[in-house]
Tab-separated table of C-alpha atoms in Angstrom:
chain	number	residue	atom	x	y	z
M	23	MET	CA	-37.767	45.304	3.091
M	24	THR	CA	-40.825	47.817	2.177
M	25	ASN	CA	-44.057	45.444	1.651
M	26	LEU	CA	-43.773	46.903	-2.330
M	27	GLN	CA	-40.464	44.991	-2.571
M	28	GLN	CA	-41.801	41.849	-0.740
M	29	GLU	CA	-44.909	41.551	-3.165
M	30	ARG	CA	-42.386	41.994	-6.231
M	31	SER	CA	-40.197	39.247	-4.775
M	32	LYS	CA	-42.995	36.997	-4.627
M	33	ASN	CA	-44.709	37.633	-7.630
M	34	HIS	CA	-41.176	37.093	-9.280
M	35	LYS	CA	-40.766	33.838	-7.545
M	36	LYS	CA	-44.270	32.948	-8.728
M	37	HIS	CA	-43.479	34.034	-12.478
M	38	GLY	CA	-40.454	31.790	-11.990
M	39	LYS	CA	-42.165	28.679	-11.019
M	40	ALA	CA	-44.857	29.085	-13.758
M	41	THR	CA	-42.045	29.242	-16.223
M	42	ALA	CA	-40.043	26.343	-15.025
M	43	LEU	CA	-43.315	24.180	-15.017
M	44	ILE	CA	-44.173	25.349	-18.516
M	45	ALA	CA	-40.936	24.561	-19.886
M	46	ILE	CA	-40.980	21.023	-17.994
M	47	ALA	CA	-44.192	20.317	-19.614
M	48	MET	CA	-43.056	21.260	-22.893
M	49	LEU	CA	-39.975	19.385	-22.647
M	50	LEU	CA	-42.351	16.052	-21.655
M	51	LEU	CA	-44.722	16.974	-24.516
M	52	PHE	CA	-41.976	16.862	-27.229
M	53	ALA	CA	-40.425	13.558	-25.369
M	54	LEU	CA	-43.813	11.747	-26.024
M	55	TYR	CA	-44.173	13.691	-29.570
M	56	ALA	CA	-40.699	12.142	-30.670
M	57	ASN	CA	-41.413	8.859	-29.294
M	58	LEU	CA	-44.504	8.551	-31.020
M	59	ARG	CA	-43.382	9.634	-34.391
M	60	TRP	CA	-40.521	7.424	-34.125
M	61	ALA	CA	-42.782	4.122	-32.955
M	62	ASN	CA	-44.896	4.818	-35.932
M	63	GLU	CA	-42.490	5.384	-38.532
M	64	ALA	CA	-39.843	2.913	-37.514
M	65	PRO	CA	-41.831	-0.059	-39.050
M	66	ALA	CA	-41.901	1.526	-42.287
M	67	PHE	CA	-37.827	2.207	-42.826
M	68	GLU	CA	-37.152	-1.261	-44.226
M	69	LYS	CA	-40.136	-0.813	-47.038
M	70	ALA	CA	-39.017	2.846	-47.371
M	71	LYS	CA	-40.309	3.398	-50.892
M	72	ARG	CA	-38.308	4.248	-54.061
M	73	THR	CA	-39.979	6.079	-57.046
M	74	ALA	CA	-39.493	6.545	-60.460
M	75	ASP	CA	-37.399	9.565	-60.024
M	76	THR	CA	-35.004	8.016	-57.102
M	77	PRO	CA	-32.553	6.448	-59.571
M	78	ALA	CA	-31.596	9.892	-60.663
M	79	TYR	CA	-30.908	10.997	-57.253
M	80	VAL	CA	-28.629	7.945	-56.737
M	81	ARG	CA	-26.878	8.127	-59.972
M	82	VAL	CA	-26.049	12.116	-59.193
M	83	SER	CA	-24.738	11.019	-55.622
M	84	GLY	CA	-22.277	8.881	-57.051
M	85	GLU	CA	-20.367	12.015	-58.470
M	86	ALA	CA	-17.338	13.318	-56.633
M	87	PHE	CA	-18.540	15.944	-54.309
M	88	LEU	CA	-16.388	18.793	-55.720
M	89	SER	CA	-17.106	18.063	-59.313
M	90	LYS	CA	-19.250	20.349	-61.210
M	91	ASP	CA	-21.433	17.058	-62.239
M	92	PHE	CA	-22.462	16.760	-58.563
M	93	TRP	CA	-23.613	20.468	-58.060
M	94	ALA	CA	-24.825	21.279	-61.582
M	95	ASN	CA	-26.735	17.863	-62.599
M	96	ALA	CA	-30.210	16.890	-63.509
M	97	ARG	CA	-31.098	16.915	-59.837
M	98	PRO	CA	-30.334	19.184	-57.250
M	99	PRO	CA	-27.421	18.345	-54.898
M	100	MET	CA	-28.661	18.174	-51.302
M	101	PHE	CA	-30.668	15.064	-51.379
M	102	PRO	CA	-27.813	13.569	-53.589
M	103	LEU	CA	-25.619	14.360	-50.814
M	104	VAL	CA	-27.847	12.592	-48.201
M	105	LEU	CA	-27.727	9.686	-50.207
M	106	LYS	CA	-23.966	9.995	-50.618
M	107	LEU	CA	-23.285	9.975	-46.754
M	108	PHE	CA	-25.198	7.256	-45.978
M	109	GLY	CA	-24.432	4.943	-48.916
M	110	ALA	CA	-27.863	5.450	-50.727
M	111	ASP	CA	-29.286	2.787	-48.142
M	112	LYS	CA	-33.085	3.444	-47.928
M	113	VAL	CA	-33.393	2.268	-44.328
M	114	ILE	CA	-30.633	4.571	-43.239
M	115	VAL	CA	-31.845	7.231	-45.263
M	116	SER	CA	-35.318	7.182	-44.092
M	117	THR	CA	-34.183	6.925	-40.441
M	118	PHE	CA	-32.141	9.933	-40.960
M	119	GLN	CA	-35.236	11.919	-42.467
M	120	ALA	CA	-37.329	10.785	-39.705
M	121	ALA	CA	-34.864	12.224	-36.877
M	122	PHE	CA	-33.982	15.396	-38.867
M	123	SER	CA	-37.673	16.033	-39.230
M	124	ILE	CA	-38.456	15.418	-35.264
M	125	PHE	CA	-35.463	17.777	-34.550
M	126	ALA	CA	-36.517	20.597	-36.987
M	127	TRP	CA	-40.325	20.552	-35.974
M	128	GLY	CA	-39.368	20.495	-32.345
M	129	MET	CA	-37.127	23.598	-33.118
M	130	LEU	CA	-39.681	25.568	-34.904
M	131	ALA	CA	-42.269	24.445	-32.168
M	132	LEU	CA	-39.816	25.892	-29.634
M	133	SER	CA	-38.868	29.179	-31.500
M	134	LEU	CA	-42.617	29.619	-31.860
M	135	ALA	CA	-43.508	29.123	-28.416
M	136	TYR	CA	-41.046	31.502	-26.934
M	137	THR	CA	-42.780	34.484	-28.937
M	138	PHE	CA	-45.708	34.168	-26.799
M	139	ARG	CA	-46.201	34.327	-22.805
M	140	GLY	CA	-48.137	32.404	-20.484
M	141	PHE	CA	-50.603	29.577	-21.527
M	142	LEU	CA	-50.039	30.442	-25.327
M	143	ARG	CA	-46.574	29.301	-25.167
M	144	PRO	CA	-47.312	25.597	-24.389
M	145	VAL	CA	-50.580	25.945	-26.567
M	146	ALA	CA	-48.025	27.103	-29.660
M	147	PHE	CA	-45.433	24.521	-28.938
M	148	GLY	CA	-47.887	21.698	-28.668
M	149	LEU	CA	-49.897	23.113	-31.788
M	150	ILE	CA	-46.631	22.942	-34.248
M	151	LEU	CA	-45.662	19.389	-32.845
M	152	ALA	CA	-49.683	18.006	-33.497
M	153	LEU	CA	-49.235	19.717	-37.103
M	154	SER	CA	-46.070	17.706	-37.764
M	155	LEU	CA	-47.757	14.473	-37.059
M	156	ASP	CA	-49.950	14.781	-40.081
M	157	ARG	CA	-49.425	12.481	-43.010
M	158	HIS	CA	-48.801	15.505	-45.343
M	159	ILE	CA	-45.605	15.989	-43.451
M	160	ALA	CA	-44.547	13.025	-41.567
M	161	GLY	CA	-45.387	10.362	-44.582
M	162	TRP	CA	-42.534	11.708	-46.545
M	163	ASP	CA	-39.915	10.495	-44.287
M	164	VAL	CA	-40.077	7.012	-45.747
M	165	ILE	CA	-40.051	7.996	-49.620
M	166	MET	CA	-36.794	8.392	-51.322
M	167	LEU	CA	-37.366	11.786	-52.579
M	168	THR	CA	-36.612	15.255	-51.588
M	169	GLU	CA	-39.826	16.080	-49.858
M	170	SER	CA	-38.620	15.242	-46.557
M	171	ILE	CA	-35.529	17.036	-46.241
M	172	SER	CA	-37.013	20.368	-48.061
M	173	ILE	CA	-39.921	20.302	-45.501
M	174	SER	CA	-37.560	19.869	-42.448
M	175	LEU	CA	-35.637	22.592	-43.736
M	176	LEU	CA	-38.398	24.759	-44.291
M	177	ALA	CA	-39.197	24.226	-40.435
M	178	LEU	CA	-35.809	25.219	-39.485
M	179	PHE	CA	-35.519	28.043	-41.672
M	180	LEU	CA	-38.896	29.463	-40.322
M	181	ALA	CA	-37.613	28.597	-36.726
M	182	THR	CA	-34.263	30.605	-37.269
M	183	TRP	CA	-36.093	33.519	-38.633
M	184	LEU	CA	-38.103	33.804	-35.241
M	185	TRP	CA	-34.944	33.326	-33.380
M	186	LEU	CA	-33.593	36.273	-35.231
M	187	LEU	CA	-36.479	38.474	-35.008
M	188	GLY	CA	-36.143	37.824	-31.162
M	189	GLY	CA	-32.747	39.708	-31.152
M	190	TRP	CA	-30.228	40.393	-34.032
M	191	SER	CA	-26.793	38.886	-34.062
M	192	TRP	CA	-24.558	37.958	-37.139
M	193	GLY	CA	-24.243	34.353	-35.353
M	194	LYS	CA	-27.848	33.998	-36.164
M	195	VAL	CA	-27.568	35.618	-39.597
M	196	ALA	CA	-24.928	33.023	-40.567
M	197	VAL	CA	-27.091	29.919	-39.382
M	198	LEU	CA	-30.163	31.380	-41.448
M	199	SER	CA	-27.705	31.669	-44.296
M	200	LEU	CA	-26.592	28.244	-43.999
M	201	ILE	CA	-30.260	27.164	-43.694
M	202	ALA	CA	-30.991	28.907	-46.545
M	203	PHE	CA	-28.335	27.679	-48.950
M	204	LEU	CA	-29.258	23.840	-48.010
M	205	TRP	CA	-33.088	24.642	-48.587
M	206	ALA	CA	-32.463	26.419	-52.117
M	207	PHE	CA	-30.215	23.250	-53.348
M	208	THR	CA	-32.574	20.758	-52.022
M	209	ARG	CA	-35.555	21.986	-54.664
M	210	ASP	CA	-35.146	24.456	-57.597
M	211	THR	CA	-38.586	26.361	-56.530
M	212	ASN	CA	-36.912	26.629	-53.103
M	213	GLY	CA	-34.219	29.030	-54.583
M	214	TRP	CA	-37.036	31.344	-56.320
M	215	ILE	CA	-38.875	31.522	-52.689
M	216	LEU	CA	-35.797	33.158	-51.445
M	217	LEU	CA	-35.663	35.963	-54.133
M	218	MET	CA	-38.953	36.628	-53.541
M	219	LEU	CA	-38.270	36.882	-49.750
M	220	ALA	CA	-35.475	38.905	-51.006
M	221	GLY	CA	-37.896	41.216	-52.576
M	222	LEU	CA	-40.047	41.578	-49.588
M	223	ILE	CA	-37.225	42.396	-47.220
M	224	VAL	CA	-36.327	45.235	-49.740
M	225	LEU	CA	-39.660	46.525	-49.547
M	226	SER	CA	-39.986	46.350	-45.418
M	227	VAL	CA	-36.818	48.453	-45.329
M	228	LEU	CA	-38.165	51.199	-47.601
M	229	PHE	CA	-41.893	51.310	-46.804
M	230	PHE	CA	-42.193	49.846	-43.322
M	231	GLY	CA	-39.371	50.876	-40.875
M	232	ALA	CA	-37.338	47.748	-40.858
M	233	ARG	CA	-33.576	48.228	-40.260
M	234	ARG	CA	-31.448	48.722	-42.891
M	235	ARG	CA	-29.247	45.704	-41.846
M	236	TYR	CA	-31.734	43.457	-42.717
M	237	LEU	CA	-30.427	44.431	-46.477
M	238	SER	CA	-27.766	42.044	-45.528
M	239	ILE	CA	-30.160	39.015	-45.632
M	240	SER	CA	-31.828	40.043	-48.894
M	241	PHE	CA	-28.684	40.217	-50.663
M	242	VAL	CA	-27.562	36.944	-49.295
M	243	PHE	CA	-30.939	35.163	-50.553
M	244	ALA	CA	-30.424	37.041	-53.967
M	245	MET	CA	-27.317	35.335	-54.405
M	246	LEU	CA	-28.242	32.074	-53.319
M	247	PHE	CA	-31.260	32.490	-55.598
M	248	VAL	CA	-28.545	33.030	-58.545
M	249	LEU	CA	-26.322	30.171	-57.608
M	250	SER	CA	-29.361	27.698	-57.437
M	251	ASN	CA	-30.663	29.135	-60.784
M	252	LEU	CA	-27.126	28.635	-62.176
M	253	SER	CA	-27.044	25.232	-60.924
M	254	ALA	CA	-30.135	24.277	-62.462
M	255	ASP	CA	-29.367	25.604	-65.931
M	256	ARG	CA	-26.006	24.013	-66.063
M	257	GLY	CA	-28.013	20.669	-65.256
M	258	ASN	CA	-30.638	21.421	-67.637
M	259	ARG	CA	-33.046	20.442	-64.952
M	260	TRP	CA	-35.393	22.898	-66.683
M	261	VAL	CA	-35.470	21.222	-70.179
M	262	PHE	CA	-37.791	17.989	-68.826
M	263	PRO	CA	-40.554	20.030	-67.306
M	264	PHE	CA	-40.246	22.684	-70.171
M	265	GLN	CA	-41.101	19.969	-72.451
M	266	ASN	CA	-43.926	18.826	-70.756
M	267	VAL	CA	-45.595	22.240	-70.760
M	268	LEU	CA	-44.601	22.620	-74.455
M	269	ALA	CA	-46.430	19.147	-75.234
M	270	GLN	CA	-49.431	20.007	-73.006
M	271	ARG	CA	-49.878	23.511	-73.158
M	272	ILE	CA	-48.196	25.253	-76.335
M	273	LEU	CA	-48.135	22.922	-78.891
M	274	SER	CA	-52.102	22.555	-78.928
M	275	ASP	CA	-52.978	26.133	-78.460
M	276	PRO	CA	-52.734	28.228	-81.923
M	277	GLY	CA	-52.009	31.650	-79.947
M	278	ALA	CA	-49.195	30.302	-78.018
M	279	LEU	CA	-47.776	28.489	-80.652
M	280	SER	CA	-47.770	31.629	-82.916
M	281	PHE	CA	-45.733	33.276	-80.135
M	282	PHE	CA	-43.409	30.725	-79.987
M	283	ALA	CA	-43.088	30.525	-83.677
M	284	ASP	CA	-42.303	34.384	-83.384
M	285	CYS	CA	-39.528	33.691	-80.862
M	286	GLY	CA	-37.769	31.374	-83.585
M	287	MET	CA	-39.085	27.951	-82.555
M	288	PRO	CA	-38.952	25.744	-85.560
M	289	VAL	CA	-42.692	24.425	-85.772
M	290	THR	CA	-42.271	21.171	-87.856
M	291	PRO	CA	-45.098	18.746	-88.102
M	292	GLU	CA	-42.573	16.256	-86.002
M	293	LEU	CA	-42.848	18.648	-83.313
M	294	LEU	CA	-46.646	19.243	-83.436
M	295	SER	CA	-47.011	15.143	-83.745
M	296	LEU	CA	-45.787	15.272	-79.750
M	297	ALA	CA	-48.835	17.757	-78.803
M	298	GLY	CA	-50.613	16.342	-75.876
M	299	GLY	CA	-47.672	14.023	-74.770
M	300	TYR	CA	-44.925	14.759	-72.342
M	301	ALA	CA	-41.243	14.899	-72.176
M	302	SER	CA	-40.866	11.089	-72.327
M	303	SER	CA	-43.561	10.554	-75.146
M	304	ASN	CA	-42.876	8.390	-78.423
M	305	ASP	CA	-39.436	6.917	-77.208
M	306	ARG	CA	-38.346	10.340	-75.777
M	307	ALA	CA	-38.506	11.845	-79.043
M	308	PHE	CA	-37.553	15.352	-77.682
M	309	TYR	CA	-34.382	14.065	-77.006
M	310	THR	CA	-33.580	11.455	-79.764
M	311	ASP	CA	-35.510	12.426	-82.803
M	312	PRO	CA	-32.985	13.386	-85.444
M	313	ALA	CA	-35.615	15.332	-87.109
M	314	LEU	CA	-36.138	17.490	-83.929
M	315	GLN	CA	-32.367	18.619	-83.482
M	316	SER	CA	-33.356	22.311	-84.897
M	317	TYR	CA	-35.870	22.646	-82.106
M	318	ARG	CA	-33.215	21.275	-79.567
M	319	ASP	CA	-30.732	23.908	-80.787
M	320	TRP	CA	-33.435	26.488	-80.134
M	321	GLN	CA	-34.468	25.108	-76.708
M	322	LYS	CA	-31.240	25.294	-75.418
M	323	ASP	CA	-30.497	29.069	-76.700
M	324	SER	CA	-33.723	30.487	-76.297
M	325	GLY	CA	-36.403	28.040	-75.067
M	326	LYS	CA	-36.381	29.078	-71.437
M	327	SER	CA	-36.361	33.002	-71.906
M	328	CYS	CA	-39.039	32.606	-74.612
M	329	TYR	CA	-41.392	30.801	-72.118
M	330	MET	CA	-41.020	33.544	-69.719
M	331	ARG	CA	-41.726	36.046	-72.139
M	332	TRP	CA	-44.915	34.412	-72.931
M	333	LEU	CA	-46.194	34.158	-69.349
M	334	LEU	CA	-45.511	37.979	-69.061
M	335	SER	CA	-47.221	38.734	-72.338
M	336	ARG	CA	-50.458	37.501	-71.018
M	337	PRO	CA	-50.577	38.052	-67.417
M	338	THR	CA	-54.124	37.775	-66.647
M	339	PRO	CA	-54.504	34.136	-67.979
M	340	SER	CA	-51.392	33.367	-66.593
M	341	LEU	CA	-52.392	34.533	-63.008
M	342	ARG	CA	-55.659	33.009	-63.355
M	343	GLN	CA	-54.870	29.633	-64.483
M	344	PRO	CA	-53.070	28.526	-61.000
M	345	TRP	CA	-56.404	29.937	-59.369
M	346	GLN	CA	-58.566	26.793	-60.901
M	347	ASP	CA	-56.433	24.599	-59.043
M	348	LEU	CA	-55.667	26.108	-56.041
M	349	GLU	CA	-57.890	24.550	-53.861
M	350	TRP	CA	-56.942	21.166	-55.076
M	351	LEU	CA	-53.260	21.430	-54.979
M	352	LEU	CA	-53.422	23.108	-51.114
M	353	VAL	CA	-55.623	20.177	-49.927
M	354	PHE	CA	-53.418	17.364	-51.686
M	355	GLU	CA	-56.066	14.847	-50.631
M	356	ASP	CA	-54.715	11.938	-52.358
M	357	VAL	CA	-51.206	12.167	-50.769
M	358	SER	CA	-51.372	8.719	-49.189
M	359	ARG	CA	-51.110	6.924	-52.321
M	360	PHE	CA	-47.465	7.914	-52.407
M	361	TYR	CA	-46.567	6.187	-49.014
M	362	PRO	CA	-45.491	2.468	-48.587
M	363	GLN	CA	-48.125	0.097	-47.389
M	364	ARG	CA	-46.475	-0.267	-43.957
M	365	TYR	CA	-46.785	3.576	-43.277
M	366	GLU	CA	-49.957	4.269	-41.114
M	367	PRO	CA	-51.037	7.767	-40.649
M	368	MET	CA	-50.628	8.885	-36.866
M	369	LEU	CA	-53.770	10.938	-36.486
M	370	PRO	CA	-57.146	9.922	-36.821
M	371	TRP	CA	-59.009	11.419	-39.720
M	372	TYR	CA	-61.049	13.685	-37.905
M	373	ALA	CA	-58.044	15.231	-36.299
M	374	GLU	CA	-56.203	15.224	-39.540
M	375	ARG	CA	-59.283	17.450	-40.867
M	376	ILE	CA	-59.029	19.966	-38.465
M	377	LEU	CA	-55.301	20.300	-38.319
M	378	TYR	CA	-54.993	20.223	-42.195
M	379	PRO	CA	-58.146	21.837	-43.664
M	380	GLN	CA	-59.904	19.923	-46.403
M	381	ASN	CA	-63.202	21.622	-46.753
M	382	GLY	CA	-63.425	25.498	-47.687
M	383	VAL	CA	-59.751	25.872	-48.273
M	384	LEU	CA	-60.221	28.733	-50.781
M	385	TRP	CA	-62.116	30.814	-48.433
M	386	LEU	CA	-59.731	30.128	-45.670
M	387	TRP	CA	-56.979	31.402	-47.771
M	388	VAL	CA	-58.738	34.494	-48.725
M	389	LEU	CA	-59.145	35.176	-45.053
M	390	THR	CA	-55.713	34.666	-44.387
M	391	THR	CA	-54.569	36.926	-47.427
M	392	ILE	CA	-56.750	39.845	-46.153
M	393	ALA	CA	-55.560	39.544	-42.415
M	394	ALA	CA	-51.916	39.767	-43.713
M	395	PHE	CA	-52.756	43.261	-45.648
M	396	VAL	CA	-54.362	44.124	-42.341
M	397	ALA	CA	-51.447	42.885	-40.197
M	398	ILE	CA	-49.515	44.998	-42.598
M	399	TRP	CA	-51.541	48.092	-42.220
M	400	LYS	CA	-51.602	47.900	-38.452
M	401	LYS	CA	-47.840	47.078	-37.974
M	402	ALA	CA	-48.994	43.965	-35.728
M	403	TRP	CA	-45.561	42.937	-35.623
M	404	ARG	CA	-44.770	45.499	-32.795
M	405	LEU	CA	-46.747	43.291	-30.371
M	406	ASN	CA	-45.151	39.955	-31.497
M	407	PRO	CA	-42.602	39.440	-34.540
M	408	ALA	CA	-44.193	36.256	-35.391
M	409	TRP	CA	-46.526	38.401	-37.195
M	410	VAL	CA	-43.480	39.018	-39.641
M	411	VAL	CA	-43.175	35.244	-40.459
M	412	PHE	CA	-47.076	34.895	-41.042
M	413	VAL	CA	-47.294	37.635	-43.230
M	414	GLY	CA	-44.297	36.137	-45.319
M	415	LEU	CA	-45.772	32.693	-45.481
M	416	CYS	CA	-49.208	34.215	-46.558
M	417	LEU	CA	-48.127	36.513	-49.108
M	418	LEU	CA	-46.046	34.062	-50.894
M	419	ILE	CA	-48.356	31.313	-50.905
M	420	TYR	CA	-49.898	32.382	-54.473
M	421	PRO	CA	-46.550	33.317	-56.115
M	422	HIS	CA	-45.083	30.071	-55.059
M	423	LEU	CA	-48.430	27.966	-56.504
M	424	PHE	CA	-47.624	30.311	-59.940
M	425	LEU	CA	-44.305	28.869	-60.087
M	426	VAL	CA	-45.415	25.490	-59.393
M	427	TRP	CA	-48.182	25.306	-61.854
M	428	HIS	CA	-46.458	27.019	-64.679
M	429	GLY	CA	-43.135	25.102	-64.009
M	430	ASP	CA	-44.631	21.719	-64.759
M	431	VAL	CA	-47.642	19.802	-65.554
M	432	PRO	CA	-47.464	15.994	-64.356
M	433	GLY	CA	-47.152	15.706	-60.219
M	434	THR	CA	-48.180	19.173	-59.691
M	435	HIS	CA	-49.825	18.381	-56.550
M	436	ARG	CA	-46.540	16.814	-54.883
M	437	HIS	CA	-44.487	20.023	-56.226
M	438	ALA	CA	-46.996	22.033	-54.770
M	439	LEU	CA	-46.883	20.332	-51.209
M	440	THR	CA	-44.525	23.101	-49.539
M	441	VAL	CA	-47.229	25.670	-50.679
M	442	SER	CA	-49.873	23.756	-49.141
M	443	ILE	CA	-47.641	23.448	-45.869
M	444	GLN	CA	-47.194	27.291	-46.284
M	445	PHE	CA	-50.933	27.937	-45.953
M	446	VAL	CA	-51.612	25.514	-43.114
M	447	LEU	CA	-48.915	26.907	-40.999
M	448	SER	CA	-50.157	30.624	-42.048
M	449	PHE	CA	-53.609	29.727	-41.065
M	450	TRP	CA	-52.746	28.256	-37.672
M	451	LEU	CA	-50.286	30.804	-37.020
M	452	LEU	CA	-53.089	33.446	-37.625
M	453	GLY	CA	-55.344	31.869	-35.036
M	454	ILE	CA	-52.808	32.058	-32.306
M	455	LEU	CA	-51.901	35.309	-32.962
M	456	VAL	CA	-55.271	36.477	-33.115
M	457	ILE	CA	-55.954	34.920	-29.653
M	458	GLU	CA	-53.084	36.607	-28.222
M	459	ARG	CA	-54.218	39.848	-29.569
M	460	THR	CA	-57.409	39.488	-28.282
M	461	PHE	CA	-56.250	38.826	-24.780
M	462	VAL	CA	-53.856	41.881	-24.925
M	463	TYR	CA	-56.962	44.268	-26.010
M	464	ILE	CA	-59.023	42.659	-22.883
M	465	ARG	CA	-56.326	43.097	-20.553
M	466	THR	CA	-55.684	46.476	-21.622
M	467	ARG	CA	-59.404	47.633	-21.613
M	468	TYR	CA	-59.899	46.267	-18.181
M	469	ALA	CA	-56.695	47.978	-16.955
M	470	SER	CA	-57.781	51.305	-18.213
């Protein structure tokens, strides 16, 4: 064996040992993480919090699994399916949610870590695990709502994307499609995000050299949106939030009222009397008042399409209005008020404020958005495919916020939770990708 071959053999052995040590360190770190989360959340399982919306999910869970009333009801079917599987027992459900969240975020940490080399691998792994300890993510495990399952499925969705970007296979596409299906039927806005992703994939194939086989994923996402939207329409899930918007934003706006009147909405004194209220105001008059039957008939036939045309008819105000609440929604500072008293945040306040930014969020969002466009221009994904995930997360923040803000009025900050997590993930993903690119630049510069 020549000296060169011996040197290569030694380097290979050193690299193998270093890789093994990193893998062991990551395994130990995950064990510590899982134990910490479980020990912190387990005391709150018995006091898992039911909310005013929980009974509606429990009611849907009582329907036959293969019936229309299960898949097209007043609530999306995935959380009712979890309730059905565990007998709507809040202790067992919260236990499952915690275990599923630990698994999902562990998979995301692992998938992201293996897009990097050297010391950045355990750094990326630890960063994602630390982020998932934040109360904005971990606290929802002990609440009987869709948030915990939806967030966990988002983490699995991103993990599978990274896995697929590392090497194409139809098996990976099948796993991604299954997770996308579950995610789309957990919250209705998730289906709209899949539609937007389908559009981004088409653009990437047409203009940025992505392989045509990715169009198959675009097709799957578009079909899942159609099915999710059909379920929402058949279950009339849009009606209650639409009436919130109508009462709060339409009936008190003369210009908007005129537009809706031109759409055929019967503008009666009884309807106008509900201005400033909500869908449940005046003993649910929107649903029960005989004088509003003509309105209900119009709403069923034309309400949704008229509202969408109204938003499109005034693009500048429609786009500007969510901007006014952007920082408040991304920060979600009062998230702890949703949690049961027994739940204690795992991270100290100063660590949370670093991991989950609370100050200057508007400028950080502007920075990450500019960075996303620079990454597209430079085709940064040629160095690391994780840039694709960063760009997708970042570019969909404001469209997602637009959907949430115009989709309902009360509880907007909770509905925008996924948008907030999108922002935080994109921010930290950008940071670690920039570090990697800086080291590559320095190494290349010194090598030359």
